[in-house]
Short mmCIF file of C-alpha atoms in Angstrom, two decimals:
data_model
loop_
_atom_site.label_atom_id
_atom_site.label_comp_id
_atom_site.label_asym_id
_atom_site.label_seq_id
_atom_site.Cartn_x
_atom_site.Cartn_y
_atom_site.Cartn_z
CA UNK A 45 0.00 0.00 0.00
CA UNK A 46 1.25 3.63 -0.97
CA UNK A 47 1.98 5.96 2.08
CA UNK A 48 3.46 8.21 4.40
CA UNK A 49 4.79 6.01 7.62
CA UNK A 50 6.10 8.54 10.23
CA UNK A 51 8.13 7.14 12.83
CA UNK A 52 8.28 7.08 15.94
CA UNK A 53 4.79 6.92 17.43
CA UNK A 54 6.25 8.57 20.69
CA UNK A 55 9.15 10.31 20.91
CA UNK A 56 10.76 11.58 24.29
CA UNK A 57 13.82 14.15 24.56
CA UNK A 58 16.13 15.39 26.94
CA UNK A 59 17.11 18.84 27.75
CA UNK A 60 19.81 19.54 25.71
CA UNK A 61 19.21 16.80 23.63
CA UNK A 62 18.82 16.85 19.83
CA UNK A 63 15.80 14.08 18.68
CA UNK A 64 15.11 13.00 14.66
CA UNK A 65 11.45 12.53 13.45
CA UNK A 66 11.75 10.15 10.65
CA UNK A 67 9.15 10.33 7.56
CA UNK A 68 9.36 8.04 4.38
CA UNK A 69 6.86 8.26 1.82
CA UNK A 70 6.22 5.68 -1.25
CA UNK A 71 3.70 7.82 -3.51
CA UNK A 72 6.61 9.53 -5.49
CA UNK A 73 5.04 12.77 -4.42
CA UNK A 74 7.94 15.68 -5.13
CA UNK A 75 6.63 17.95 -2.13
CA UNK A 76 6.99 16.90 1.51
CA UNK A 77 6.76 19.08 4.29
CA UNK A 78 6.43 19.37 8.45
CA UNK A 79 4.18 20.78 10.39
CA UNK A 80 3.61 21.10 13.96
CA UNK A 81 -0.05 20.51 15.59
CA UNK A 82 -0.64 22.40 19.65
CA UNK A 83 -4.08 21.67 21.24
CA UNK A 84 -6.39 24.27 20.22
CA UNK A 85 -3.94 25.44 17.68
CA UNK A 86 -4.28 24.60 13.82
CA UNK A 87 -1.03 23.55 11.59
CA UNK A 88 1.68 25.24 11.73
CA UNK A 89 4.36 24.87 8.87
CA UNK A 90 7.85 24.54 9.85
CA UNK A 91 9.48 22.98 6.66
CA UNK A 92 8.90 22.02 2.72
CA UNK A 93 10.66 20.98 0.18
CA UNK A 94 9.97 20.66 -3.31
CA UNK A 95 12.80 18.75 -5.15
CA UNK A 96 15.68 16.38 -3.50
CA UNK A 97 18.47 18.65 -1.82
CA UNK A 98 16.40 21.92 -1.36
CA UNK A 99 13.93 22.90 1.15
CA UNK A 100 12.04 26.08 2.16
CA UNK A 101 12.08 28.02 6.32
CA UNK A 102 8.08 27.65 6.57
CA UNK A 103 6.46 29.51 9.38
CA UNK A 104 8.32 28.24 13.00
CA UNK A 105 12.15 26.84 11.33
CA UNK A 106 13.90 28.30 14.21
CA UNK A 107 15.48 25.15 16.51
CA UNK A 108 14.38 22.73 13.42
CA UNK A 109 16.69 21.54 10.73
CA UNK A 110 15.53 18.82 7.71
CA UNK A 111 17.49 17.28 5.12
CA UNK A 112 16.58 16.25 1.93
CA UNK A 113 18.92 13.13 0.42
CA UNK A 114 16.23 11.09 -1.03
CA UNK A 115 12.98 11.69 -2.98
CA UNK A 116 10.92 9.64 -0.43
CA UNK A 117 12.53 10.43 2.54
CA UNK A 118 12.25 13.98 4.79
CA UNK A 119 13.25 13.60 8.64
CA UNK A 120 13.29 16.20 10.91
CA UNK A 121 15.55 16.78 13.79
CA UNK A 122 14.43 18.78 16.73
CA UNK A 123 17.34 20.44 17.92
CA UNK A 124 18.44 21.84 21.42
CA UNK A 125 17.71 25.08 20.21
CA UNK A 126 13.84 24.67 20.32
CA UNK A 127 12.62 25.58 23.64
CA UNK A 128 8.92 23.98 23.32
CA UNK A 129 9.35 21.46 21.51
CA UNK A 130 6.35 19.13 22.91
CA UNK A 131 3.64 18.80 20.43
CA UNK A 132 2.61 16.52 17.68
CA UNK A 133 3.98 16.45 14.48
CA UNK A 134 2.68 16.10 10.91
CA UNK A 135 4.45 14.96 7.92
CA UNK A 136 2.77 15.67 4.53
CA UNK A 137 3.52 14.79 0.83
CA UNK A 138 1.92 15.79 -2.52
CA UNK A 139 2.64 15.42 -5.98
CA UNK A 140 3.75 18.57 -8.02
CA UNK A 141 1.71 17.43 -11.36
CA UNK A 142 1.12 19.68 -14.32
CA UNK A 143 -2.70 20.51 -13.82
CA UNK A 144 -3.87 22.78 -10.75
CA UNK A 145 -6.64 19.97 -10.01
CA UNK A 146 -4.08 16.72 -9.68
CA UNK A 147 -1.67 18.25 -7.42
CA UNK A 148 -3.33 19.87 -4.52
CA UNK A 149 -4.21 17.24 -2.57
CA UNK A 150 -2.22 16.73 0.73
CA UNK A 151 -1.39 13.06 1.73
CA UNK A 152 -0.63 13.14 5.57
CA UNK A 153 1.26 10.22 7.85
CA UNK A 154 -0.33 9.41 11.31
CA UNK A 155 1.99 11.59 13.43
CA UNK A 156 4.49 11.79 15.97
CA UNK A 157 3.78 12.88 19.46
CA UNK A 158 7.13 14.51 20.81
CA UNK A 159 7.32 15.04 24.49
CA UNK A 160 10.02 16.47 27.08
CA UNK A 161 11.17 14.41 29.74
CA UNK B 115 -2.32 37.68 3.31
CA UNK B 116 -4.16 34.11 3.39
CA UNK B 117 -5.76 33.08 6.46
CA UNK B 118 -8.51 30.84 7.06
CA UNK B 119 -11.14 31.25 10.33
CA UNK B 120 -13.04 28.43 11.53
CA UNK B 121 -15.65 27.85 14.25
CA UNK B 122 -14.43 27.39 17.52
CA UNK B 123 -15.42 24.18 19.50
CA UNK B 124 -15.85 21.60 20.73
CA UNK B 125 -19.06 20.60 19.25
CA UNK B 126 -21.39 18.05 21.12
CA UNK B 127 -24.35 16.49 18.79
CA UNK B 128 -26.45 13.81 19.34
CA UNK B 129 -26.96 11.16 16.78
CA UNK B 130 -28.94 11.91 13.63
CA UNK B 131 -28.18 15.98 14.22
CA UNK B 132 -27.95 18.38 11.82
CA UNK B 133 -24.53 19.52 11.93
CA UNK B 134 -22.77 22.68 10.76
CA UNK B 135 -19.01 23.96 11.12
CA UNK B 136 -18.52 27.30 10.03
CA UNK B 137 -15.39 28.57 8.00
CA UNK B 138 -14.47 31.95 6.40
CA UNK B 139 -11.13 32.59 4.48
CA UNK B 140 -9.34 35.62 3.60
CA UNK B 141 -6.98 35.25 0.06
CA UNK B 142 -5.09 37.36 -1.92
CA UNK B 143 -6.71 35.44 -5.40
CA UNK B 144 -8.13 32.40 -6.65
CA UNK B 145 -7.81 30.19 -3.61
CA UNK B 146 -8.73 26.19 -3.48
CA UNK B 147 -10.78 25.73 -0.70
CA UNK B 148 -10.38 21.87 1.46
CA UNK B 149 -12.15 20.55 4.80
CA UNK B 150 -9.72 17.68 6.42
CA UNK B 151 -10.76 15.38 9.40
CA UNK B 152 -8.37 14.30 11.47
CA UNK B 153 -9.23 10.74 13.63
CA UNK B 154 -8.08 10.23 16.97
CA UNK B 155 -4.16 10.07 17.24
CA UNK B 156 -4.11 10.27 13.67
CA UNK B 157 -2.99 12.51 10.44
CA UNK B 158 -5.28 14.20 8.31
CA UNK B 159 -7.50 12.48 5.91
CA UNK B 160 -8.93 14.98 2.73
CA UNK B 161 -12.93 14.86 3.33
CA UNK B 162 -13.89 17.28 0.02
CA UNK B 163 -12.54 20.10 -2.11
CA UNK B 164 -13.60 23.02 -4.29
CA UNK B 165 -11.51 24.68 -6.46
CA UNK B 166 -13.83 27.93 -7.65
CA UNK B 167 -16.34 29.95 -6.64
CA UNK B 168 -20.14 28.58 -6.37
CA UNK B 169 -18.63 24.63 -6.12
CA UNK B 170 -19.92 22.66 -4.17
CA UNK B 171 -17.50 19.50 -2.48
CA UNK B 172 -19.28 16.56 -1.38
CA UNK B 173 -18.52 13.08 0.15
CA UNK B 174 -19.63 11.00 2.95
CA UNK B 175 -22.84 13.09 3.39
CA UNK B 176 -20.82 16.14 4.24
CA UNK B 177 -21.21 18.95 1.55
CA UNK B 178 -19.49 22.44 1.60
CA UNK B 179 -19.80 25.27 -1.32
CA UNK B 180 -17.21 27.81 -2.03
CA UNK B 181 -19.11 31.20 -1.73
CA UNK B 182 -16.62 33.85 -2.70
CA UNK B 183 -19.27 36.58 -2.06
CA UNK B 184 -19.05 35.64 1.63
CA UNK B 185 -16.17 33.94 1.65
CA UNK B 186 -16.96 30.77 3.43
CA UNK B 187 -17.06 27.57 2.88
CA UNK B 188 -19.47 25.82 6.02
CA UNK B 189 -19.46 22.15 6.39
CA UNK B 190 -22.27 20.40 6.59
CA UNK B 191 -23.99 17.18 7.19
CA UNK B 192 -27.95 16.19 7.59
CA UNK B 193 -27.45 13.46 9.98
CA UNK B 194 -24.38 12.61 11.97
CA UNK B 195 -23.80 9.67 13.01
CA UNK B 196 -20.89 8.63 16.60
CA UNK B 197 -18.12 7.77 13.96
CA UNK B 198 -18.17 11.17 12.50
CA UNK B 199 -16.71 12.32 15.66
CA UNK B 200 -13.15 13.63 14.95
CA UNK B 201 -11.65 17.26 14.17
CA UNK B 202 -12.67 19.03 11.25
CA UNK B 203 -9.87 21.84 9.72
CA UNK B 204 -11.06 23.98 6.90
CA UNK B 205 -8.30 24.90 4.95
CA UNK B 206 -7.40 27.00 1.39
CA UNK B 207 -4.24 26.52 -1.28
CA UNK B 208 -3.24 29.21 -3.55
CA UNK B 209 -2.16 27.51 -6.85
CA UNK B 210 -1.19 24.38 -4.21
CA UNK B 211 2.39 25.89 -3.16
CA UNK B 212 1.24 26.72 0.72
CA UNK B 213 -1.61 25.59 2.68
CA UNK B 214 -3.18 27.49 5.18
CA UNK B 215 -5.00 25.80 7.99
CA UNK B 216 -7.76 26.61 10.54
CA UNK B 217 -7.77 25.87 14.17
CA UNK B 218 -9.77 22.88 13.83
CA UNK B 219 -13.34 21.96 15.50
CA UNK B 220 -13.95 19.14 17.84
CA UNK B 221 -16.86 17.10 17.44
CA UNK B 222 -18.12 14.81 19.60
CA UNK B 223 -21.53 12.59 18.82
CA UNK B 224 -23.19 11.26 21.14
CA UNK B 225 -25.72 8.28 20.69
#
């Protein structure tokens, strides 16, 4: 079956510590991107990327870095730097197809709930 | 810039209830307009889409229709049933490169 698997289910960090949120996607979708879900909050975006080896600061990037090696993969670390980091986290993919209709649909994984110990 | 305003919850229904979740947008053009549903500890599923003005996006019983003169687009559904509970986000795309979500509404039915 075609999907977005996010990994882990539950994550728990450290102070100090940096933490990687894994997300691997087999729909050869070009876009992926992370967001970042608070209760009572909506999505926020804190990375995209388009094309293999180049991504885009969405809205919250600071104490966040991605990478970008692999078509179907786009992990996330959490770094040291971000000072609330405990939320849940969304990865999302969608193809960038010619027509406007084809390519707008977001394909999301189940999540990752990060929490500080 | 693009923004999207949603109802605020949570919303409590008993089974068979009319239900409706309000959303207005604001967008600089030709926006596509999208209501997800989110499950319990899960990611977002699409429930419908419009892409212009005076469409109407329909599956599962829920219906909403892109009104650019008021820019909304409310969910709806005649009769909701206890596994429709879940979040709802309204959300809008501007030629697909950003999406822009809502808060998102809780709703809970109750049998």
């Amino acid at each position: 079956d075609g999907g977005i698997t996010q990994s882990p289910k539950y994550l728990f960090r450290k102070e100090g510590q940096n933490v990687t949120l894994s997300c691997e996607q087999n729909l050869n979708h070009d876009a992926m991107y992370w967001y970042r879900q608070d209760p009572g909050q909506g999505l926020r975006l804190i990375y995209y990327s388009q094309i293999v080896n180049d991504f885009q600061k969405g809205d919250i990037a600071e104490g966040y870095s991605v990478s970008r090696e692999k078509k179907e993969s786009f992990p996330l670390t959490v770094t040291s730097a971000q000072k609330n980091p405990t939320a849940f986290y969304l990865c999302a993919s969608r193809a960038l197809g010619r027509g406007r209709l084809t390519n707008e649909k977001l394909f999301f994984g189940s999540g990752t709930q990060l929490s500080v110990l | 810039g693009n923004s999207v305003t949603q109802m605020e919850g949570p919303v409590t229904l008993s089974e068979e209830a009319f239900l409706t979740i309000n959303c207005t947008y604001t967008a600089t053009g030709y926006p596509s307009l999208f209501w997800y549903v989110q499950y319990p500890g899960e990611g977002l599923q699409l429930l419908l889409k419009a892409t212009k003005a005076d469409d109407k996006g329909s599956n599962k019983g829920f219906e909403a229709t892109y009104r650019k003169e008021t820019t909304s687009f409310h969910l709806e559904k005649g009769s909701v049933q206890v596994s429709d509970s879940a979040v709802y986000f309204c959300a809008l795309s501007e030629a697909g490169n950003q999406f822009y979500f809502g808060t998102g509404t809780s709703l809970t039915v109750i049998p």
